[in-house]
Every structure is written in C-alpha cells, then in structure tokens.
Short mmCIF file of C-alpha atoms in Angstrom, two decimals:
data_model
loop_
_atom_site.label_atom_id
_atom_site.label_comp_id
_atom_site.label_asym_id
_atom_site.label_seq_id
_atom_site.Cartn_x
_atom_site.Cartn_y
_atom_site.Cartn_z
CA UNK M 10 0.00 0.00 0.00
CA UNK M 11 1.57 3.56 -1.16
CA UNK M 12 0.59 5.56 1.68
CA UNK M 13 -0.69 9.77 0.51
CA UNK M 14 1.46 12.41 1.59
CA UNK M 15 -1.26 14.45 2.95
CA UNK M 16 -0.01 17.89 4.35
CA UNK M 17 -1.70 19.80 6.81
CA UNK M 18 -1.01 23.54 6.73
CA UNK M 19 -0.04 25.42 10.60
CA UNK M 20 0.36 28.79 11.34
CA UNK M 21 0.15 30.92 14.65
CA UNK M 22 -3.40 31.52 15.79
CA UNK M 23 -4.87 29.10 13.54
CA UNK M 24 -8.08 27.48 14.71
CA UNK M 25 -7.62 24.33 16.68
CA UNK M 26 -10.28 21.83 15.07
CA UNK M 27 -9.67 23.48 11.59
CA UNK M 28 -5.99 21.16 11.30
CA UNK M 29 -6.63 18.80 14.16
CA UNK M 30 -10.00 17.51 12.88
CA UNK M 31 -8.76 16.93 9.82
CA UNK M 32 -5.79 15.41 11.14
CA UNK M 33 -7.80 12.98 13.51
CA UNK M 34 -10.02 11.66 10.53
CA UNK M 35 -6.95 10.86 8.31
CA UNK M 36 -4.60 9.75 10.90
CA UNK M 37 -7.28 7.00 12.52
CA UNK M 38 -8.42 5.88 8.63
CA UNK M 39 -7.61 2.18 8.41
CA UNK M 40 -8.03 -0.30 5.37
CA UNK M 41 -8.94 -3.23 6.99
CA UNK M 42 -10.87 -2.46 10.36
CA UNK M 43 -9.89 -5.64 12.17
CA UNK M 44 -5.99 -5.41 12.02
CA UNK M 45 -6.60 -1.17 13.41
CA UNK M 46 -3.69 -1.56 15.55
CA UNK M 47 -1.87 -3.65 13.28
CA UNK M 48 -1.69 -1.47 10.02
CA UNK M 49 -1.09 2.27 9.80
CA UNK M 50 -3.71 4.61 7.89
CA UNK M 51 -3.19 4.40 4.66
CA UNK M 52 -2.45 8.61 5.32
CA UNK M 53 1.00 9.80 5.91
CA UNK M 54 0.09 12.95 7.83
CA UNK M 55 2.42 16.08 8.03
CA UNK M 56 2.14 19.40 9.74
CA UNK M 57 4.03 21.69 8.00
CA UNK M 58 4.38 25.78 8.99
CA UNK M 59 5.95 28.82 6.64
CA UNK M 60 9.12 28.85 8.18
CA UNK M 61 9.97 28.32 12.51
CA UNK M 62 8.24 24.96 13.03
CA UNK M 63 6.85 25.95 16.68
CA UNK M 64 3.09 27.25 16.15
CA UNK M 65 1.07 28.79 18.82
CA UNK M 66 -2.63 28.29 18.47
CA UNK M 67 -5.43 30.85 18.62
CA UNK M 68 -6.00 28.86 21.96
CA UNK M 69 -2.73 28.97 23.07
CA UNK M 70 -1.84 25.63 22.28
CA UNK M 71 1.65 24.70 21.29
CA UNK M 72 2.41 22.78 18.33
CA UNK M 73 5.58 21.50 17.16
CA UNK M 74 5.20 21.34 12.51
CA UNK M 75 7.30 18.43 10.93
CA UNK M 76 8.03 20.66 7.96
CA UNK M 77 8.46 24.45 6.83
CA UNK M 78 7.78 25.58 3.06
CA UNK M 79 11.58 24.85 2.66
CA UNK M 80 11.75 21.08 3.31
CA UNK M 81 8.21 20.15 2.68
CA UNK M 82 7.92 16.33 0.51
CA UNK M 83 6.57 15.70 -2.57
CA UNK M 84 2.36 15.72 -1.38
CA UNK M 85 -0.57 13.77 -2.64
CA UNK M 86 -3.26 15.74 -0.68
CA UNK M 87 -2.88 19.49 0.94
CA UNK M 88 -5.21 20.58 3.63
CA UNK M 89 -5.39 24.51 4.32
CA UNK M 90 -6.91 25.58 7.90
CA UNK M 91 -8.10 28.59 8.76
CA UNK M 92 -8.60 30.91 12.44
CA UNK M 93 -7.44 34.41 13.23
CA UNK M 94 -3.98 33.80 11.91
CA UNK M 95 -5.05 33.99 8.34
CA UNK M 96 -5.29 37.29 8.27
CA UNK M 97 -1.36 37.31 8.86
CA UNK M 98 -0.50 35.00 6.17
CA UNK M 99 -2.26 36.98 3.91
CA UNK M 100 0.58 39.56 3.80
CA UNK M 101 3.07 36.07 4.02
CA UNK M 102 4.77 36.91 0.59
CA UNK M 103 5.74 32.99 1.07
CA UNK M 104 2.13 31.71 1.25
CA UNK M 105 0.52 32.32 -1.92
CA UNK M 106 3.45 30.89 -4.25
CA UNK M 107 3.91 27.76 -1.78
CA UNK M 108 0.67 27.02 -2.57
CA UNK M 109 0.23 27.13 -6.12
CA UNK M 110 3.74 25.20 -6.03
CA UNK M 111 1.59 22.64 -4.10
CA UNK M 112 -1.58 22.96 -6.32
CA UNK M 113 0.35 21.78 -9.35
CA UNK M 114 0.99 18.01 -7.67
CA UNK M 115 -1.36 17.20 -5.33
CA UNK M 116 -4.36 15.24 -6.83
CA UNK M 117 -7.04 16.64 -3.71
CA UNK M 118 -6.58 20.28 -2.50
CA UNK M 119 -8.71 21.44 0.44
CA UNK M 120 -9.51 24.12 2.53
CA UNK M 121 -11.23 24.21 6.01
CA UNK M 122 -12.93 27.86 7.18
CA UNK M 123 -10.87 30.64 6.67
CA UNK M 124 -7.97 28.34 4.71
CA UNK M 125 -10.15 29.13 1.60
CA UNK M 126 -8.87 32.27 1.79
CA UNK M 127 -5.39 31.64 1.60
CA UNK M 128 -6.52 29.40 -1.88
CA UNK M 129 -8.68 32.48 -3.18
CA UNK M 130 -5.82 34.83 -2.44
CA UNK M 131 -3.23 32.48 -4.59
CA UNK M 132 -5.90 32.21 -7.65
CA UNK M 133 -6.71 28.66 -7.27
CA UNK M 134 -10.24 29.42 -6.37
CA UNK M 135 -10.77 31.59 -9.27
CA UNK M 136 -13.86 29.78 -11.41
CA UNK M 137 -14.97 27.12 -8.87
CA UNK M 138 -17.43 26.70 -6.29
CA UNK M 139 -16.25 27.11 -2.71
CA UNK M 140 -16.91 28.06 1.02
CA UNK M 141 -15.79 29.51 3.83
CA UNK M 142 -17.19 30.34 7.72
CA UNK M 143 -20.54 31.62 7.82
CA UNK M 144 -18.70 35.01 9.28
CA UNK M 145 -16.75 35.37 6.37
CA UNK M 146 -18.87 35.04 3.08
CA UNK M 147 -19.48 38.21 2.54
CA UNK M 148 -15.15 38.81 3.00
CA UNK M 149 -15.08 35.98 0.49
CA UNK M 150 -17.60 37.58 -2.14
CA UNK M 151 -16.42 40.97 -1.95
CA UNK M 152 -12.54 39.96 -1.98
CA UNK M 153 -12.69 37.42 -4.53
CA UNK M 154 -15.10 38.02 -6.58
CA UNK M 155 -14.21 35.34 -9.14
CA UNK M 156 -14.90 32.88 -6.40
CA UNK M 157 -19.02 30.83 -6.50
CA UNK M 158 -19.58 30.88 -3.38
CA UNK M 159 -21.94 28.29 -1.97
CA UNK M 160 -23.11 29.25 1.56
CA UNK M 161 -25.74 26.66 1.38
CA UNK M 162 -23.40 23.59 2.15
CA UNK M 163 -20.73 22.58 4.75
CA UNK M 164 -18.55 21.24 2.14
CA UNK M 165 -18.24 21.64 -1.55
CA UNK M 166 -16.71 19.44 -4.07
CA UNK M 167 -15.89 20.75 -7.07
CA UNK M 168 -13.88 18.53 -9.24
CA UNK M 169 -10.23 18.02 -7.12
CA UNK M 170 -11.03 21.01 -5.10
CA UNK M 171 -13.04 20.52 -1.30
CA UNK M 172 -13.84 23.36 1.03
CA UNK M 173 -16.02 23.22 3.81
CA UNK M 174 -17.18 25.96 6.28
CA UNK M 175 -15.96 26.88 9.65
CA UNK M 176 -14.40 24.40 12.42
CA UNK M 177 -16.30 21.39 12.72
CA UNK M 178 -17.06 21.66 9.25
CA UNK M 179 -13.59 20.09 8.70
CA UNK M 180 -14.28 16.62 10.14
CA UNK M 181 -16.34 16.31 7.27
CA UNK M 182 -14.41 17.86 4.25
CA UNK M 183 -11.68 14.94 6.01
CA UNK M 184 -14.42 12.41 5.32
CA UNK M 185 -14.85 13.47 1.76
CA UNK M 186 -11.23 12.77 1.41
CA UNK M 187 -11.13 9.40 2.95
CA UNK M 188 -14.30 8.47 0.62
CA UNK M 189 -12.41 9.93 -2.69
CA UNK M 190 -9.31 8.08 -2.21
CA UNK M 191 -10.48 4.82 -0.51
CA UNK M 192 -13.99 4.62 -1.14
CA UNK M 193 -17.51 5.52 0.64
CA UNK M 194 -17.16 2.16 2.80
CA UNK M 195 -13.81 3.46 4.44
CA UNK M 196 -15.51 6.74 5.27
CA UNK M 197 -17.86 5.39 7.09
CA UNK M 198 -15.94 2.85 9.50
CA UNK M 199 -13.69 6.05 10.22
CA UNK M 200 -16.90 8.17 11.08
CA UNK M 201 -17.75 5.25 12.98
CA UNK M 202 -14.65 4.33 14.86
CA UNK M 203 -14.50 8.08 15.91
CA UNK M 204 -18.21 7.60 16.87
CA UNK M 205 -19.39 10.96 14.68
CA UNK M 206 -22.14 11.66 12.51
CA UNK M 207 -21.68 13.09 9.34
CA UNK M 208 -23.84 15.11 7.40
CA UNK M 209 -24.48 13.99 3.86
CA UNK M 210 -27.16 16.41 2.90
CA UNK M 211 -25.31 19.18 3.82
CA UNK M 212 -22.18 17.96 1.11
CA UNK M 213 -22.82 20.08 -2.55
CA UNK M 214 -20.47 18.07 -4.93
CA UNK M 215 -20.67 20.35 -8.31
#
C-alpha cells in the first residue's frame, strides 16, 4: 500500500479543530478495520508551517510542525486551515506561491474555514465553487469576486477542489477525502470508529 502524503497547513493563531480535525479523521483511517492496531492509515500525515516549526494556536496551544515551506515532501493531498492567523498569512509573501507550487501536484486540494482564503488569495479558487465560515462570506464575495460561493453547504466538491465551512465543518471535508481516495465504505468505519455523525445532505459536490 503507497501511503498519501497528505499535508496539513499550521500557522500561529490558527483554529484548533480546523488542522486537528482533519488530522484525527486521516490519521485513525484504516483499510482493513480488524488489524486497526496492526496497520497504519493508509495517510502519511504532516504538519508543515511557513518557516519556525513551533506554532502557537489561537487557543494557546503549542504545536511542534514536521516541515516548513523549505523542506516540505513531494504531497498527494494538501489541507489549508483557517482561524485568526489567516489574516497574517495573507501579507506572508511565502504563502501564496507555496501554494500554487503545491496545487500543481497534489491530486485533492482542500480548505477548512478561513484556509479558503489563503486558496482564493493564490488564484486557485478563481472559477470554482467554494466556502468559507458563515462570518466570512461576505469577505469571500467581496474579496474574490471570481470565487461561487456556496453558503448553502458545509462542504463543496468541485472537481479536485473541497472546502467546507468553519471548524467542525472540517471533520467532514476529512471524510470526503477518505471516501475519494479509498472509497464511501472506508468513510464510514472512520466516522464510525471516531463515533461521529456526518452530514451527507449538507455535502454540494458540483
């Protein structure tokens, strides 16, 4: 089994659940429920932050990245939280060329809350559907105008590209990933082995 190199994006004050829901979902996914402790996920799950690797939350939590932009591995899957901290990385002159770098070789890109606008800010929005935090549609309408946005759905699929809306909305947008690259079955016995219920009518795939 060639495990994905799925990166997860960190940056000071970013929302807590927006990376570690995400990071939950992928990093308990297992092929083959009955050898769990056995077998890894079939995920290889990196933090990675723009340059110092030690990340403060927007809680205050402390958080220690794998990777910076400079040493970050050849990705199948890129993840893109949001929180307070985006705001920041929006004037990171590093932020919006690492991540059309990554855009051109990961076959999934995704963005939880706020991480959309990190993705709208770097063009790769431009032309597809997409959401954000309830709080911040009207930021994501007026600043990228090229951008559909759906505020309808928690998470929108459109082609390669899923985005979901704020926080908890992330758990989800993780499950749409599982189900893309190991099938609806595997979904579920995550969602089920992390004892949550997820919310298929409110998932818009375009």
């Amino acid at each position: 089994m060639k495990r994905l190199m799925t990166g997860i994006v960190i940056f000071d004050d970013i929302e807590v659940l927006d990376f570690c829901g995400p990071f939950e979902v992928l990093s308990v996914t297992r092929l083959n429920e009955a050898r769990r402790r056995e077998e890894p996920s079939p995920f290889d799950v990196r933090l990675i932050a723009p340059q110092g690797k030690n990340v403060t939350t927007a809680g205050g939590m402390q958080v220690l990245a794998q990777h910076t932009f400079a040493d970050t591995p050849p990705l199948d899957i890129l993840v893109v939280p949001g929180g307070w901290g985006v705001r920041r990385e929006l004037e990171n002159p590093a932020m919006a060329p690492w991540l059309r770098q990554q855009a051109q070789q990961v076959t999934l890109l995704t963005a939880v809350c706020t991480g959309s606008m990190l993705l709208g800010q770097a063009g790769l929005l431009d032309g597809h559907h997409a959401t954000t935090h309830w709080k911040s549609l009207d930021w994501m309408r007026q600043t990228f105008p090229g951008i559909q946005v759906d505020a309808q759905h928690h998470v929108v699929e459109d082609g390669h590209i899923i985005t979901s809306a704020g926080i908890s909305a992330g758990i989800d947008m993780a499950l749409r990933i599982v189900a893309r690259c190991w099938g609806e079955d595997v979904a579920t016995a995550t969602a089920r082995h992390m004892e949550y219920l997820p919310n298929q009518e409110n998932i818009r795939r375009v």
